[in-house]
Structure formats: structure tokens, C-alpha cells
Amino acid sequence: MEHLRIALQKSGRLHEDSIRLLKDCGIDMNLSQRLKSSALNFPLEIFFLRDDDIPQYLEENIIDLGIVGENLILEKERKLKIKEKLGFGRCRLSIAVPKNSDYQTIEDLSEKCIATSYPNILKKFLDKQQIQADIHTISGAVEIAPGIGLSDAICDLVSSGGTLFINGLREIETILKSEALLVASQNIKFPRKSLAERLYFRIQAVKRARNNKYVMLNVSNKYLENILNFLSGEKSPTVLPLADPNWTAVHAVIEEKNLWNSIERLKAYGAQDLLVLPIKKMIP
Ligand code: PRP
Ligand code: ZN
């Protein structure tokens, strides 16, 4: 049987969250294999690769899908399709300098040397700002370059800031913001194409679930109208009688990003006994 092939970052910022996403999609896998693992309950092969190599493998149809940072997609400029923003792996590509140096702005880096694994993005940025600087491309451990005298500054990814801190560096400019993307090869063939569609469907159900919460509340009937007006969706909310005939229970799905504002409004409208529950999957 033909298997769909997906590549995940083998170690680093996206590794854990990528595996968690597949698990939430119901994919069981054996994680003891280091380079390649087969899902136990879906025709899927999981490759663990350097994230930097994933765009090229997709373009060359060696794999069908990949989870990588937007930063790499912009840098590598490969022919591939972006399917989904995944909402994790948020980070920024920044220029940083030794913390005790005099450099304050990118103008101060004119005629200086900047080490990076992102030469394309950096060059475009510097050209736009009309700054002439020497770009020194290295493939890893960029953060040690200033310390060993290889460069005056770096341009690298920052997420927690821990790597910069440990290496005595400070950010002076953010070039772009990034998050993990699900990307696909441009030309996935049947029957892998239909397996990919099945996986997209599951990923969307998981993403929707992660972005929403299930809220249950009780309200005195005299305030019910307010609550229903506030929560009104196409078919929802769910309205249920309580043991006390003067009271009603209302259940609704609320977007995570508005959750606390919505709760404050619901309280103000007369809601009581609120419960907020996570949703596992949300399927339209
Ligand atoms: C990036 C970057 C830094 C680290 C920054 O590596 O190169 O090493 O993350 O994260 P922090 O601010 O939380 O310390 P990435 O995960 O892309 O791995 P790679 O550079 O080895 O491919
Ligand atoms: Zn990388």
C-alpha cells in the first residue's frame, strides 16, 4: 500500500509540537526510530529531517508534506504549496549584536559583517534599508559567530531569547515574524493525494478545536434573552432546562482569543456557574 510521506524537524523548536499535532490527529507512531517511522494506524511515513532541508525535499517530491517555519519557506524560495498556518513555533528573525557593543540600530552595521543562515531574507532587508553590510552565510551555530570573531552581528531566529542570552547578544531589529506551516509538494499523486486530504481534514479539526473553548453556564430565565443575543450563532447555543424551572443552562463554543472578554460580558449579562472546557476535535 502506498504511504503518504511527511517530514518533521528532527530536533529543535518545532519537533515536539509537530509530533503533538500528528498525535492529536490520531496518528500513532513509534518514536524510537531516528530517521524514519511508520504510523501504526494510518498509511503515513514520518521522516525526521533538518528543517532547513525540508523545502528542497518537497520541491523534489521526495516527501509530500512537511512542517517547517515560515522563515525557511521565505528563505529557500522553493516551489511548494502552503496549506495551513499551524499556530505554534512562533518566533522572529532578528538582528542581534554583542550586548556590550556600541551598535544600537541597523545603520550602525553599515560596512560591518553579519553572520546568518538566512542570507536571502537578510539581503532583501538590507537592500530595502539601503545598508551595505557583508553577509557571512553559515549553516548552524550562528549565535557563536561574534564571540569567535567571525562577525560583528548575527541575523537568526529568536523564540524564547535563551540562545541570545547565553551567548551575550542583544536584539536590535526584528526582520520578520514566523510560525510553523504545513507545506505540501506541488504535485502529490493519487493515491497519496487522497491520504493528504484525509490528513488536512484532521489537522483542520484539531486547529479549530485548539482555537475554541466550550463554555457552559446557568442563567435565570429573566436574563436568558440577553445571553442568547450575545451568543447567537447559526444553530447554537444549546439551551437546556434546569431542575429549577426559573433557570436555564446554555452551552456555546467561544473563540479562545476572545474568551475572557466574552466571559466578562456573560457575567455582566447575568450568567452564573460558568464552566470552560477544552475541545478535542471540532468537525463542521
Ligand atoms: C533556532 C535558532 C536558535 C534557536 C533560538 O534554531 O537557530 O538556535 O532556535 O531559540 P531561543 O530563542 O528559544 O533560544 P532552530 O530550532 O531553527 O534549529 P536549527 O537552527 O538548528 O535548524
Ligand atoms: Zn534550522
Short mmCIF file of C-alpha atoms and ligand atoms in Angstrom, two decimals:
data_model
loop_
_atom_site.label_atom_id
_atom_site.label_comp_id
_atom_site.label_asym_id
_atom_site.label_seq_id
_atom_site.Cartn_x
_atom_site.Cartn_y
_atom_site.Cartn_z
CA MET A 1 0.00 0.00 0.00
CA GLU A 2 1.25 3.50 -0.87
CA HIS A 3 2.11 5.70 2.07
CA LEU A 4 1.88 9.45 2.43
CA ARG A 5 5.26 10.94 3.41
CA ILE A 6 5.59 13.79 5.89
CA ALA A 7 8.78 15.41 7.20
CA LEU A 8 9.14 16.90 10.67
CA GLN A 9 12.08 18.73 12.21
CA LYS A 10 14.32 16.07 13.77
CA SER A 11 15.23 18.23 16.76
CA GLY A 12 14.74 21.85 17.73
CA ARG A 13 11.92 24.26 18.25
CA LEU A 14 9.24 22.59 16.11
CA HIS A 15 9.94 18.95 16.91
CA GLU A 16 7.70 18.37 19.94
CA ASP A 17 4.74 20.43 18.74
CA SER A 18 4.82 18.76 15.31
CA ILE A 19 4.61 15.32 16.91
CA ARG A 20 1.84 16.52 19.21
CA LEU A 21 -0.16 17.74 16.21
CA LEU A 22 0.07 14.35 14.50
CA LYS A 23 -0.87 12.61 17.75
CA ASP A 24 -3.89 14.88 18.14
CA CYS A 25 -4.81 13.83 14.59
CA GLY A 26 -4.98 10.28 15.86
CA ILE A 27 -1.66 9.19 14.35
CA ASP A 28 0.21 6.66 16.48
CA MET A 29 3.90 6.31 15.75
CA ASN A 30 6.96 4.60 17.07
CA LEU A 31 9.35 7.35 18.12
CA SER A 32 12.35 5.12 18.77
CA GLN A 33 13.35 5.16 15.08
CA ARG A 34 15.56 8.15 14.48
CA LEU A 35 15.26 8.95 10.79
CA LYS A 36 12.01 7.39 9.62
CA SER A 37 8.99 6.00 11.37
CA SER A 38 5.78 4.42 10.06
CA ALA A 39 2.47 5.37 11.61
CA LEU A 40 0.83 2.36 13.22
CA ASN A 41 -2.74 3.24 12.25
CA PHE A 42 -2.56 5.40 9.10
CA PRO A 43 -0.65 4.90 5.81
CA LEU A 44 1.91 7.54 6.71
CA GLU A 45 5.70 7.58 6.84
CA ILE A 46 7.26 10.21 9.08
CA PHE A 47 10.74 11.44 8.21
CA PHE A 48 12.79 13.34 10.78
CA LEU A 49 14.97 15.81 8.88
CA ARG A 50 16.91 19.02 9.39
CA ASP A 51 14.21 21.65 8.96
CA ASP A 52 16.49 23.54 6.53
CA ASP A 53 16.36 20.59 4.10
CA ILE A 54 12.57 20.13 4.10
CA PRO A 55 11.70 22.77 1.42
CA GLN A 56 14.09 21.16 -1.07
CA TYR A 57 12.78 17.64 -0.40
CA LEU A 58 9.26 18.90 -1.02
CA GLU A 59 10.20 20.58 -4.28
CA GLU A 60 11.89 17.39 -5.44
CA ASN A 61 8.85 15.26 -4.46
CA ILE A 62 10.88 13.09 -2.12
CA ILE A 63 8.28 13.86 0.53
CA ASP A 64 4.67 15.01 0.18
CA LEU A 65 4.19 17.19 3.26
CA GLY A 66 6.35 18.99 5.77
CA ILE A 67 6.06 21.07 8.90
CA VAL A 68 8.51 23.98 8.83
CA GLY A 69 8.78 27.60 9.88
CA GLU A 70 7.54 30.30 7.54
CA ASN A 71 11.08 31.74 7.90
CA LEU A 72 12.53 28.80 5.96
CA ILE A 73 9.86 28.92 3.26
CA LEU A 74 10.68 32.59 2.66
CA GLU A 75 14.43 31.96 2.72
CA LYS A 76 14.57 28.92 0.46
CA GLU A 77 12.13 30.19 -2.22
CA ARG A 78 11.21 26.67 -3.37
CA LYS A 79 8.18 25.73 -5.43
CA LEU A 80 5.70 24.33 -2.93
CA LYS A 81 2.23 24.93 -1.53
CA ILE A 82 1.40 26.41 1.86
CA LYS A 83 -1.60 24.51 3.26
CA GLU A 84 -2.08 25.71 6.84
CA LYS A 85 -0.70 28.03 9.46
CA LEU A 86 -0.31 25.81 12.49
CA GLY A 87 -0.32 28.31 15.37
CA PHE A 88 2.83 27.03 17.08
CA GLY A 89 6.58 27.61 16.68
CA ARG A 90 6.10 31.35 16.83
CA CYS A 91 9.41 33.16 16.55
CA ARG A 92 11.08 36.13 14.90
CA LEU A 93 14.08 36.59 12.68
CA SER A 94 16.19 39.29 14.28
CA ILE A 95 19.49 41.07 14.04
CA ALA A 96 21.48 40.85 17.26
CA VAL A 97 24.80 42.27 18.40
CA PRO A 98 27.15 41.60 21.35
CA LYS A 99 25.41 43.08 24.36
CA ASN A 100 28.36 45.31 25.33
CA SER A 101 28.94 46.67 21.83
CA ASP A 102 28.04 50.23 20.78
CA TYR A 103 25.73 49.12 17.95
CA GLN A 104 22.21 50.48 18.54
CA THR A 105 20.49 50.47 15.15
CA ILE A 106 20.99 48.62 11.89
CA GLU A 107 22.55 51.81 10.43
CA ASP A 108 25.45 51.17 12.82
CA LEU A 109 26.10 47.90 10.97
CA SER A 110 26.99 49.64 7.72
CA GLU A 111 30.24 48.10 6.35
CA LYS A 112 30.16 45.51 9.17
CA CYS A 113 29.86 41.72 8.88
CA ILE A 114 26.62 39.89 9.77
CA ALA A 115 26.60 36.08 10.13
CA THR A 116 23.38 34.25 9.24
CA SER A 117 21.70 31.13 7.85
CA TYR A 118 19.17 33.45 6.21
CA PRO A 119 21.23 35.28 3.55
CA ASN A 120 18.33 35.83 1.12
CA ILE A 121 15.95 37.39 3.63
CA LEU A 122 18.76 39.44 5.16
CA LYS A 123 19.98 40.72 1.80
CA LYS A 124 16.47 41.86 0.81
CA PHE A 125 16.07 43.60 4.14
CA LEU A 126 19.43 45.39 3.96
CA ASP A 127 18.84 46.43 0.33
CA LYS A 128 15.48 47.91 1.28
CA GLN A 129 17.07 49.84 4.15
CA GLN A 130 19.93 50.84 1.82
CA ILE A 131 22.55 49.44 4.15
CA GLN A 132 25.78 47.99 2.79
CA ALA A 133 26.98 45.17 5.02
CA ASP A 134 28.89 41.99 4.45
CA ILE A 135 26.70 38.88 4.78
CA HIS A 136 28.56 35.84 6.04
CA THR A 137 26.47 32.68 5.42
CA ILE A 138 26.89 29.81 7.88
CA SER A 139 24.59 26.84 8.31
CA GLY A 140 24.43 26.47 12.08
CA ALA A 141 25.50 27.77 15.50
CA VAL A 142 25.24 31.31 14.15
CA GLU A 143 24.98 32.73 17.67
CA ILE A 144 28.64 31.98 18.44
CA ALA A 145 29.97 33.89 15.39
CA PRO A 146 30.57 37.28 17.10
CA GLY A 147 32.20 35.59 20.11
CA ILE A 148 34.82 33.87 17.94
CA GLY A 149 35.50 36.95 15.83
CA LEU A 150 33.70 35.67 12.73
CA SER A 151 31.24 38.57 12.52
CA ASP A 152 30.14 41.81 14.19
CA ALA A 153 26.48 40.82 14.40
CA ILE A 154 24.13 37.95 13.60
CA CYS A 155 20.75 37.52 11.96
CA ASP A 156 19.00 34.47 13.43
CA LEU A 157 15.76 33.11 14.81
CA VAL A 158 14.72 34.09 18.30
CA SER A 159 11.90 32.43 20.16
CA SER A 160 12.44 32.42 23.94
CA GLY A 161 15.58 34.56 23.61
CA GLY A 162 17.52 31.96 25.62
CA THR A 163 20.11 31.33 22.92
CA LEU A 164 20.86 35.05 22.56
CA PHE A 165 21.10 35.48 26.32
CA ILE A 166 23.50 32.57 26.81
CA ASN A 167 25.72 33.95 24.06
CA GLY A 168 25.77 37.53 25.38
CA LEU A 169 23.81 39.00 22.47
CA ARG A 170 21.04 41.60 22.31
CA GLU A 171 18.42 42.19 19.60
CA ILE A 172 18.43 45.48 17.75
CA GLU A 173 15.97 44.83 14.91
CA THR A 174 13.21 42.34 14.03
CA ILE A 175 13.09 41.47 10.33
CA LEU A 176 10.12 39.14 10.26
CA LYS A 177 7.74 37.13 12.42
CA SER A 178 7.15 33.48 11.73
CA GLU A 179 5.19 30.41 12.81
CA ALA A 180 5.04 26.76 11.80
CA LEU A 181 3.34 25.96 8.49
CA LEU A 182 2.04 22.78 6.94
CA VAL A 183 3.51 22.78 3.43
CA ALA A 184 2.96 20.38 0.56
CA SER A 185 4.75 19.33 -2.55
CA GLN A 186 3.13 20.92 -5.63
CA ASN A 187 2.24 17.70 -7.24
CA ILE A 188 1.13 14.92 -4.91
CA LYS A 189 -0.08 11.95 -6.95
CA PHE A 190 -3.04 9.67 -6.33
CA PRO A 191 -3.43 7.72 -4.02
CA ARG A 192 -1.17 9.81 -1.77
CA LYS A 193 -3.20 12.86 -2.72
CA SER A 194 -6.33 11.45 -1.10
CA LEU A 195 -4.37 10.44 2.00
CA ALA A 196 -3.12 14.03 2.21
CA GLU A 197 -6.73 15.28 2.01
CA ARG A 198 -7.65 13.00 4.92
CA LEU A 199 -4.79 14.39 6.97
CA TYR A 200 -5.70 18.04 6.12
CA PHE A 201 -9.24 17.32 7.33
CA ARG A 202 -7.93 16.03 10.65
CA ILE A 203 -5.47 18.91 11.08
CA GLN A 204 -8.23 21.45 10.48
CA ALA A 205 -10.43 19.73 13.08
CA VAL A 206 -7.58 19.88 15.61
CA LYS A 207 -6.72 23.50 14.81
CA ARG A 208 -10.34 24.59 15.18
CA ALA A 209 -10.58 22.74 18.50
CA ARG A 210 -7.40 24.41 19.77
CA ASN A 211 -8.77 27.85 18.87
CA ASN A 212 -12.06 27.39 20.72
CA LYS A 213 -13.42 26.53 24.15
CA TYR A 214 -16.72 25.01 25.21
CA VAL A 215 -18.49 27.25 27.71
CA MET A 216 -21.38 26.06 29.92
CA LEU A 217 -23.33 28.45 32.11
CA ASN A 218 -26.56 28.83 34.04
CA VAL A 219 -28.80 31.85 33.80
CA SER A 220 -32.02 32.98 35.43
CA ASN A 221 -34.78 32.96 32.78
CA LYS A 222 -35.27 36.70 33.17
CA TYR A 223 -31.77 37.27 31.69
CA LEU A 224 -31.84 34.43 29.15
CA GLU A 225 -32.68 36.72 26.23
CA ASN A 226 -29.52 38.82 26.81
CA ILE A 227 -27.31 35.76 26.90
CA LEU A 228 -28.87 34.27 23.75
CA ASN A 229 -28.50 37.55 21.86
CA PHE A 230 -24.85 37.73 22.84
CA LEU A 231 -24.06 34.11 21.93
CA SER A 232 -26.29 33.71 18.89
CA GLY A 233 -24.73 31.56 16.19
CA GLU A 234 -26.37 29.75 13.28
CA LYS A 235 -27.80 26.78 15.22
CA SER A 236 -26.25 27.33 18.60
CA PRO A 237 -26.14 27.90 21.50
CA THR A 238 -27.57 24.82 23.15
CA VAL A 239 -30.37 25.72 25.58
CA LEU A 240 -31.33 23.21 28.28
CA PRO A 241 -33.86 23.34 31.11
CA LEU A 242 -32.53 23.02 34.67
CA ALA A 243 -34.19 21.30 37.66
CA ASP A 244 -35.27 24.73 38.87
CA PRO A 245 -37.85 25.88 36.24
CA ASN A 246 -36.76 29.51 36.66
CA TRP A 247 -33.24 28.72 35.46
CA THR A 248 -31.74 27.59 32.15
CA ALA A 249 -28.37 26.15 31.12
CA VAL A 250 -26.68 27.49 27.99
CA HIS A 251 -23.75 25.83 26.22
CA ALA A 252 -21.72 27.52 23.48
CA VAL A 253 -18.41 27.40 21.65
CA ILE A 254 -16.33 30.55 22.14
CA GLU A 255 -13.16 31.60 20.39
CA GLU A 256 -10.14 31.27 22.65
CA LYS A 257 -8.78 34.68 21.66
CA ASN A 258 -11.96 36.43 22.90
CA LEU A 259 -12.54 34.10 25.82
CA TRP A 260 -12.00 36.38 28.80
CA ASN A 261 -13.78 39.33 27.19
CA SER A 262 -16.74 37.07 26.43
CA ILE A 263 -16.79 35.71 29.98
CA GLU A 264 -16.82 39.23 31.40
CA ARG A 265 -19.74 40.15 29.13
CA LEU A 266 -21.64 36.95 30.01
CA LYS A 267 -21.19 37.65 33.72
CA ALA A 268 -22.40 41.21 33.22
CA TYR A 269 -25.49 39.87 31.39
CA GLY A 270 -26.36 37.63 34.35
CA ALA A 271 -24.58 34.33 33.67
CA GLN A 272 -23.57 32.22 36.68
CA ASP A 273 -21.77 28.92 37.37
CA LEU A 274 -19.60 29.13 34.26
CA LEU A 275 -17.52 26.16 33.19
CA VAL A 276 -14.87 26.42 30.44
CA LEU A 277 -13.85 23.13 28.81
CA PRO A 278 -11.24 22.27 26.21
CA ILE A 279 -12.48 20.82 22.92
CA LYS A 280 -10.67 17.78 21.50
CA LYS A 281 -11.81 17.97 17.87
CA MET A 282 -14.17 20.31 16.04
CA ILE A 283 -15.69 18.94 12.85
CA PRO A 284 -18.18 21.02 10.87
C1 PRP B 1 16.70 28.41 16.25
C2 PRP B 1 17.88 29.37 16.26
C3 PRP B 1 18.37 29.37 17.67
C4 PRP B 1 17.15 28.98 18.47
C5 PRP B 1 16.57 30.19 19.17
O1 PRP B 1 17.09 27.13 15.90
O2 PRP B 1 18.87 28.99 15.34
O3 PRP B 1 19.38 28.42 17.84
O4 PRP B 1 16.18 28.45 17.58
O5 PRP B 1 15.60 29.82 20.12
P1 PRP B 1 15.53 30.50 21.57
O6 PRP B 1 15.38 31.99 21.37
O7 PRP B 1 14.30 29.89 22.21
O8 PRP B 1 16.77 30.15 22.31
P2 PRP B 1 16.14 26.04 15.10
O9 PRP B 1 15.14 25.43 16.03
O10 PRP B 1 15.61 26.61 13.84
O11 PRP B 1 17.19 24.90 14.80
P3 PRP B 1 18.41 24.97 13.76
O12 PRP B 1 18.80 26.41 13.65
O13 PRP B 1 19.40 24.07 14.39
O14 PRP B 1 17.84 24.40 12.49
ZN ZN B 2 17.03 25.05 11.21
#
